[in-house]
mmCIF file of C-alpha atoms in Angstrom:
data_model
loop_
_atom_site.group_PDB
_atom_site.id
_atom_site.type_symbol
_atom_site.label_atom_id
_atom_site.label_comp_id
_atom_site.label_asym_id
_atom_site.label_seq_id
_atom_site.Cartn_x
_atom_site.Cartn_y
_atom_site.Cartn_z
ATOM 1 C CA MET A 1 -0.262 0.612 -0.158
ATOM 2 C CA GLY A 2 3.400 2.233 0.384
ATOM 3 C CA SER A 3 4.040 2.536 -3.085
ATOM 4 C CA TYR A 4 0.649 2.939 -4.579
ATOM 5 C CA ARG A 5 1.128 6.012 -1.609
ATOM 6 C CA GLN A 6 3.493 7.172 -2.878
ATOM 7 C CA GLU A 7 3.513 5.966 -6.815
ATOM 8 C CA LEU A 8 0.521 9.187 -6.101
ATOM 9 C CA ALA A 9 2.632 11.918 -4.232
ATOM 10 C CA TYR A 10 4.555 11.879 -7.154
ATOM 11 C CA ARG A 11 1.992 12.202 -9.637
ATOM 12 C CA THR A 12 0.286 14.431 -7.398
ATOM 13 C CA ALA A 13 4.013 16.669 -6.991
ATOM 14 C CA SER A 14 4.794 19.760 -8.752
ATOM 15 C CA PRO A 15 6.307 19.951 -11.501
ATOM 16 C CA VAL A 16 9.244 22.623 -10.255
ATOM 17 C CA ALA A 17 9.329 19.618 -7.730
ATOM 18 C CA LEU A 18 9.846 17.572 -9.858
ATOM 19 C CA ARG A 19 12.074 18.563 -12.633
ATOM 20 C CA ALA A 20 13.899 19.177 -9.670
ATOM 21 C CA VAL A 21 13.818 14.983 -8.377
ATOM 22 C CA GLU A 22 14.852 14.240 -12.010
ATOM 23 C CA ASN A 23 18.274 16.803 -11.911
ATOM 24 C CA SER A 24 18.985 15.902 -9.532
ATOM 25 C CA ASP A 25 18.073 11.912 -10.505
ATOM 26 C CA LEU A 26 20.513 13.168 -13.949
ATOM 27 C CA HIS A 27 22.771 14.255 -12.259
ATOM 28 C CA ALA A 28 23.872 11.429 -10.807
ATOM 29 C CA GLN A 29 24.331 9.545 -13.745
ATOM 30 C CA ARG A 30 26.341 11.665 -14.911
ATOM 31 C CA HIS A 31 28.250 11.720 -11.680
ATOM 32 C CA ARG A 32 28.552 8.099 -12.113
ATOM 33 C CA LEU A 33 28.909 8.346 -15.766
ATOM 34 C CA LEU A 34 31.883 10.263 -15.359
ATOM 35 C CA ALA A 35 33.789 8.075 -12.822
ATOM 36 C CA ALA A 36 33.673 4.778 -14.864
ATOM 37 C CA TYR A 37 34.223 6.624 -18.287
ATOM 38 C CA ARG A 38 37.767 8.243 -16.519
ATOM 39 C CA GLN A 39 37.881 4.279 -14.967
ATOM 40 C CA HIS A 40 37.913 2.614 -18.280
ATOM 41 C CA GLU A 41 38.430 4.821 -21.363
ATOM 42 C CA ARG A 42 41.559 3.066 -22.317
ATOM 43 C CA PRO A 43 39.837 -0.390 -21.979
ATOM 44 C CA LEU A 44 36.377 0.821 -24.397
ATOM 45 C CA ILE A 45 38.897 2.982 -26.849
ATOM 46 C CA ASP A 46 40.540 -0.531 -27.208
ATOM 47 C CA SER A 47 37.827 -2.188 -27.708
ATOM 48 C CA ALA A 48 36.186 0.163 -30.545
ATOM 49 C CA GLN A 49 39.240 -0.052 -32.042
ATOM 50 C CA ALA A 50 39.183 -3.766 -32.372
ATOM 51 C CA LEU A 51 35.875 -3.253 -34.341
ATOM 52 C CA MET A 52 37.222 -0.433 -36.705
ATOM 53 C CA GLY A 53 40.674 -1.264 -37.134
ATOM 54 C CA CYS A 54 41.914 2.667 -36.100
ATOM 55 C CA ARG A 55 42.603 4.280 -32.819
ATOM 56 C CA THR A 56 41.702 7.956 -34.277
ATOM 57 C CA ARG A 57 37.784 6.430 -35.313
ATOM 58 C CA ALA A 58 38.347 4.532 -31.959
ATOM 59 C CA GLU A 59 38.387 7.644 -30.311
ATOM 60 C CA ASP A 60 36.169 9.486 -31.821
ATOM 61 C CA VAL A 61 33.035 6.108 -31.884
ATOM 62 C CA VAL A 62 34.597 6.376 -27.037
ATOM 63 C CA GLN A 63 34.012 9.854 -26.883
ATOM 64 C CA ASP A 64 30.697 10.194 -28.825
ATOM 65 C CA ALA A 65 29.291 7.295 -27.340
ATOM 66 C CA PHE A 66 29.867 9.267 -23.986
ATOM 67 C CA LEU A 67 28.921 11.962 -25.038
ATOM 68 C CA LYS A 68 25.863 10.974 -25.726
ATOM 69 C CA LEU A 69 25.357 9.001 -22.089
ATOM 70 C CA TRP A 70 26.210 12.544 -20.627
ATOM 71 C CA GLU A 71 23.445 14.657 -22.867
ATOM 72 C CA GLN A 72 20.368 11.853 -22.000
ATOM 73 C CA GLY A 73 21.470 10.382 -18.861
ATOM 74 C CA THR A 74 22.092 6.405 -18.637
ATOM 75 C CA GLY A 75 18.600 5.743 -17.750
ATOM 76 C CA GLN A 76 16.983 4.425 -13.775
ATOM 77 C CA GLY A 77 17.680 0.927 -14.940
ATOM 78 C CA VAL A 78 21.259 0.974 -15.230
ATOM 79 C CA ARG A 79 23.524 -0.774 -12.380
ATOM 80 C CA ASP A 80 26.745 -0.752 -13.881
ATOM 81 C CA GLU A 81 27.542 2.844 -15.453
ATOM 82 C CA GLY A 82 30.617 0.683 -16.949
ATOM 83 C CA LYS A 83 28.926 -2.208 -19.035
ATOM 84 C CA PHE A 84 26.831 0.267 -19.687
ATOM 85 C CA LEU A 85 29.043 2.289 -21.558
ATOM 86 C CA PHE A 86 31.160 -0.762 -23.059
ATOM 87 C CA ARG A 87 27.615 -1.975 -25.050
ATOM 88 C CA VAL A 88 26.834 1.762 -26.532
ATOM 89 C CA VAL A 89 30.550 2.093 -27.262
ATOM 90 C CA ARG A 90 30.478 -1.734 -29.229
ATOM 91 C CA ASN A 91 27.206 -0.673 -30.626
ATOM 92 C CA LEU A 92 27.935 3.290 -32.247
ATOM 93 C CA ALA A 93 31.027 1.243 -33.279
ATOM 94 C CA ILE A 94 29.206 -1.305 -35.094
ATOM 95 C CA ASP A 95 26.606 1.896 -36.861
ATOM 96 C CA ARG A 96 29.965 3.653 -38.286
ATOM 97 C CA LEU A 97 31.234 0.298 -39.318
ATOM 98 C CA ARG A 98 27.326 -0.793 -41.628
ATOM 99 C CA ARG A 99 28.253 3.336 -42.929
ATOM 100 C CA LEU A 100 30.929 3.357 -43.587
ATOM 101 C CA ALA A 101 30.625 0.153 -46.037
ATOM 102 C CA LEU A 102 27.317 2.153 -47.124
ATOM 103 C CA GLU A 103 29.575 5.276 -48.001
ATOM 104 C CA LYS A 104 32.328 2.952 -49.805
ATOM 105 C CA ARG A 105 28.807 1.144 -51.916
ATOM 106 C CA HIS A 106 28.109 4.345 -52.955
ATOM 107 C CA SER A 107 31.603 5.901 -53.758
ATOM 108 C CA ALA A 108 32.427 3.498 -56.399
ATOM 109 C CA CYS A 109 29.069 4.238 -58.188
ATOM 110 C CA ASP A 110 29.532 7.976 -57.834
ATOM 111 C CA THR A 111 32.933 7.722 -60.061
ATOM 112 C CA MET A 112 30.449 6.933 -62.717
ATOM 113 C CA MET A 113 28.190 9.616 -62.311
ATOM 114 C CA GLU A 114 31.907 12.000 -61.746
ATOM 115 C CA GLN A 115 34.251 11.209 -65.144
ATOM 116 C CA GLU A 116 33.534 14.629 -67.426
ATOM 117 C CA PRO A 117 32.476 13.997 -70.891
ATOM 118 C CA ALA A 118 34.907 14.842 -73.678
ATOM 119 C CA PRO A 119 37.122 18.145 -74.005
ATOM 120 C CA PRO A 120 35.939 20.255 -77.125
ATOM 121 C CA SER A 121 39.083 18.890 -78.507
ATOM 122 C CA ALA A 122 38.748 15.619 -78.366
ATOM 123 C CA SER A 123 38.840 13.873 -81.115
ATOM 124 C CA PRO A 124 36.032 12.004 -83.215
ATOM 125 C CA GLU A 125 36.131 9.036 -81.537
ATOM 126 C CA GLN A 126 36.215 9.920 -77.882
ATOM 127 C CA ARG A 127 32.932 12.317 -78.892
ATOM 128 C CA LEU A 128 31.054 9.171 -80.406
ATOM 129 C CA ILE A 129 32.520 7.192 -77.544
ATOM 130 C CA GLY A 130 30.854 9.497 -75.083
ATOM 131 C CA ALA A 131 28.128 9.977 -76.634
ATOM 132 C CA ASP A 132 27.377 6.631 -77.665
ATOM 133 C CA ALA A 133 27.437 6.423 -73.412
ATOM 134 C CA LEU A 134 25.337 8.885 -73.107
ATOM 135 C CA GLN A 135 23.152 6.869 -75.255
ATOM 136 C CA HIS A 136 23.040 3.891 -72.551
ATOM 137 C CA VAL A 137 22.798 5.418 -69.228
ATOM 138 C CA LEU A 138 20.382 8.137 -71.200
ATOM 139 C CA SER A 139 18.279 4.159 -72.202
ATOM 140 C CA ALA A 140 18.828 3.502 -69.204
ATOM 141 C CA LEU A 141 17.578 6.028 -67.189
ATOM 142 C CA ALA A 142 14.432 5.251 -69.510
ATOM 143 C CA GLU A 143 13.640 1.979 -67.903
ATOM 144 C CA LEU A 144 13.770 2.883 -64.053
ATOM 145 C CA PRO A 145 10.276 4.113 -62.392
ATOM 146 C CA ALA A 146 10.142 7.998 -62.300
ATOM 147 C CA ARG A 147 10.250 8.115 -58.901
ATOM 148 C CA MET A 148 14.016 6.696 -59.433
ATOM 149 C CA GLN A 149 14.787 9.382 -62.320
ATOM 150 C CA LYS A 150 13.804 12.549 -60.479
ATOM 151 C CA ALA A 151 15.882 11.248 -56.788
ATOM 152 C CA LEU A 152 18.814 10.698 -59.472
ATOM 153 C CA VAL A 153 18.034 14.486 -60.774
ATOM 154 C CA LEU A 154 17.593 15.655 -58.102
ATOM 155 C CA SER A 155 21.034 14.090 -56.488
ATOM 156 C CA ARG A 156 23.525 14.102 -60.233
ATOM 157 C CA VAL A 157 22.205 16.981 -61.685
ATOM 158 C CA GLU A 158 20.374 19.672 -59.402
ATOM 159 C CA GLY A 159 22.882 19.348 -56.631
ATOM 160 C CA HIS A 160 20.538 18.686 -53.640
ATOM 161 C CA THR A 161 21.343 16.432 -50.673
ATOM 162 C CA GLN A 162 19.688 12.878 -49.975
ATOM 163 C CA ARG A 163 17.566 14.568 -47.713
ATOM 164 C CA ASP A 164 16.645 17.219 -48.804
ATOM 165 C CA VAL A 165 15.069 15.196 -51.748
ATOM 166 C CA ALA A 166 13.626 12.465 -49.479
ATOM 167 C CA ARG A 167 11.717 14.843 -48.292
ATOM 168 C CA GLU A 168 10.734 15.914 -51.328
ATOM 169 C CA LEU A 169 9.712 12.790 -52.672
ATOM 170 C CA GLY A 170 8.109 11.879 -49.830
ATOM 171 C CA VAL A 171 10.183 9.073 -48.418
ATOM 172 C CA SER A 172 13.302 7.902 -45.800
ATOM 173 C CA PRO A 173 17.188 9.324 -46.769
ATOM 174 C CA THR A 174 17.201 5.771 -46.633
ATOM 175 C CA LEU A 175 15.198 4.405 -49.063
ATOM 176 C CA VAL A 176 16.946 7.495 -51.582
ATOM 177 C CA ASN A 177 20.095 6.348 -50.361
ATOM 178 C CA PHE A 178 18.944 2.621 -52.028
ATOM 179 C CA MET A 179 17.319 3.654 -54.892
ATOM 180 C CA LEU A 180 20.272 6.242 -55.995
ATOM 181 C CA ARG A 181 22.125 2.422 -55.359
ATOM 182 C CA ASP A 182 19.998 0.848 -57.504
ATOM 183 C CA THR A 183 19.800 3.421 -60.416
ATOM 184 C CA LEU A 184 23.471 4.526 -60.638
ATOM 185 C CA ALA A 185 23.938 -0.527 -60.319
ATOM 186 C CA HIS A 186 20.953 -0.133 -63.289
ATOM 187 C CA CYS A 187 23.080 2.832 -65.611
ATOM 188 C CA GLN A 188 26.567 1.313 -64.337
ATOM 189 C CA SER A 189 25.357 -2.550 -65.862
ATOM 190 C CA LYS A 190 23.267 -1.006 -69.378
ATOM 191 C CA LEU A 191 26.670 1.182 -69.402
ATOM 192 C CA ASN A 192 28.878 -2.053 -69.550
ATOM 193 C CA ALA A 193 26.945 -4.453 -71.783
ATOM 194 C CA GLY A 194 26.948 -2.087 -75.164
ATOM 195 C CA HIS A 195 30.943 -1.589 -74.090
ATOM 196 C CA THR A 196 31.396 -5.626 -74.894
ATOM 197 C CA ALA A 197 28.010 -5.340 -77.933
#
């Protein structure tokens, strides 16, 4: 019965009193977090480096994890801030690795789109090859849905960010990322097929 009365008193307490309790709790969490960070800083960096293979990136991940927890707090149920910090660092390192892998895949496709057209002083043969490649890319684009074409034009031709493209198309930035990857891969395969023909 006592816990019910405590809960009722807590819910009916003034917002100012609640904020004071929350601030006090956050202060205590930050104090424990800072102690855990100081105690485990080197092993945290070592574990992140084992995942990422780079000391500098590992240090960034550990610092980002600490700052994230510092701003948000660790939550009520955390008994061991050190273990919690290790888990957050591990998850953040894995997220970074996934993002880096995704960026690598897209950079390979981006190089295809960044190739400059033949300069005006190019030989007739070079101009013909450039025009032929452009024709293959345009026909490949025509085979794709309008939304994928628009995503490519907004991103690569007009220079909008993927976030802006996502807003324009009413989809998530992640979906725009995949649409661009698939569009570029489709164009690259058509271009490669045209060169072998």
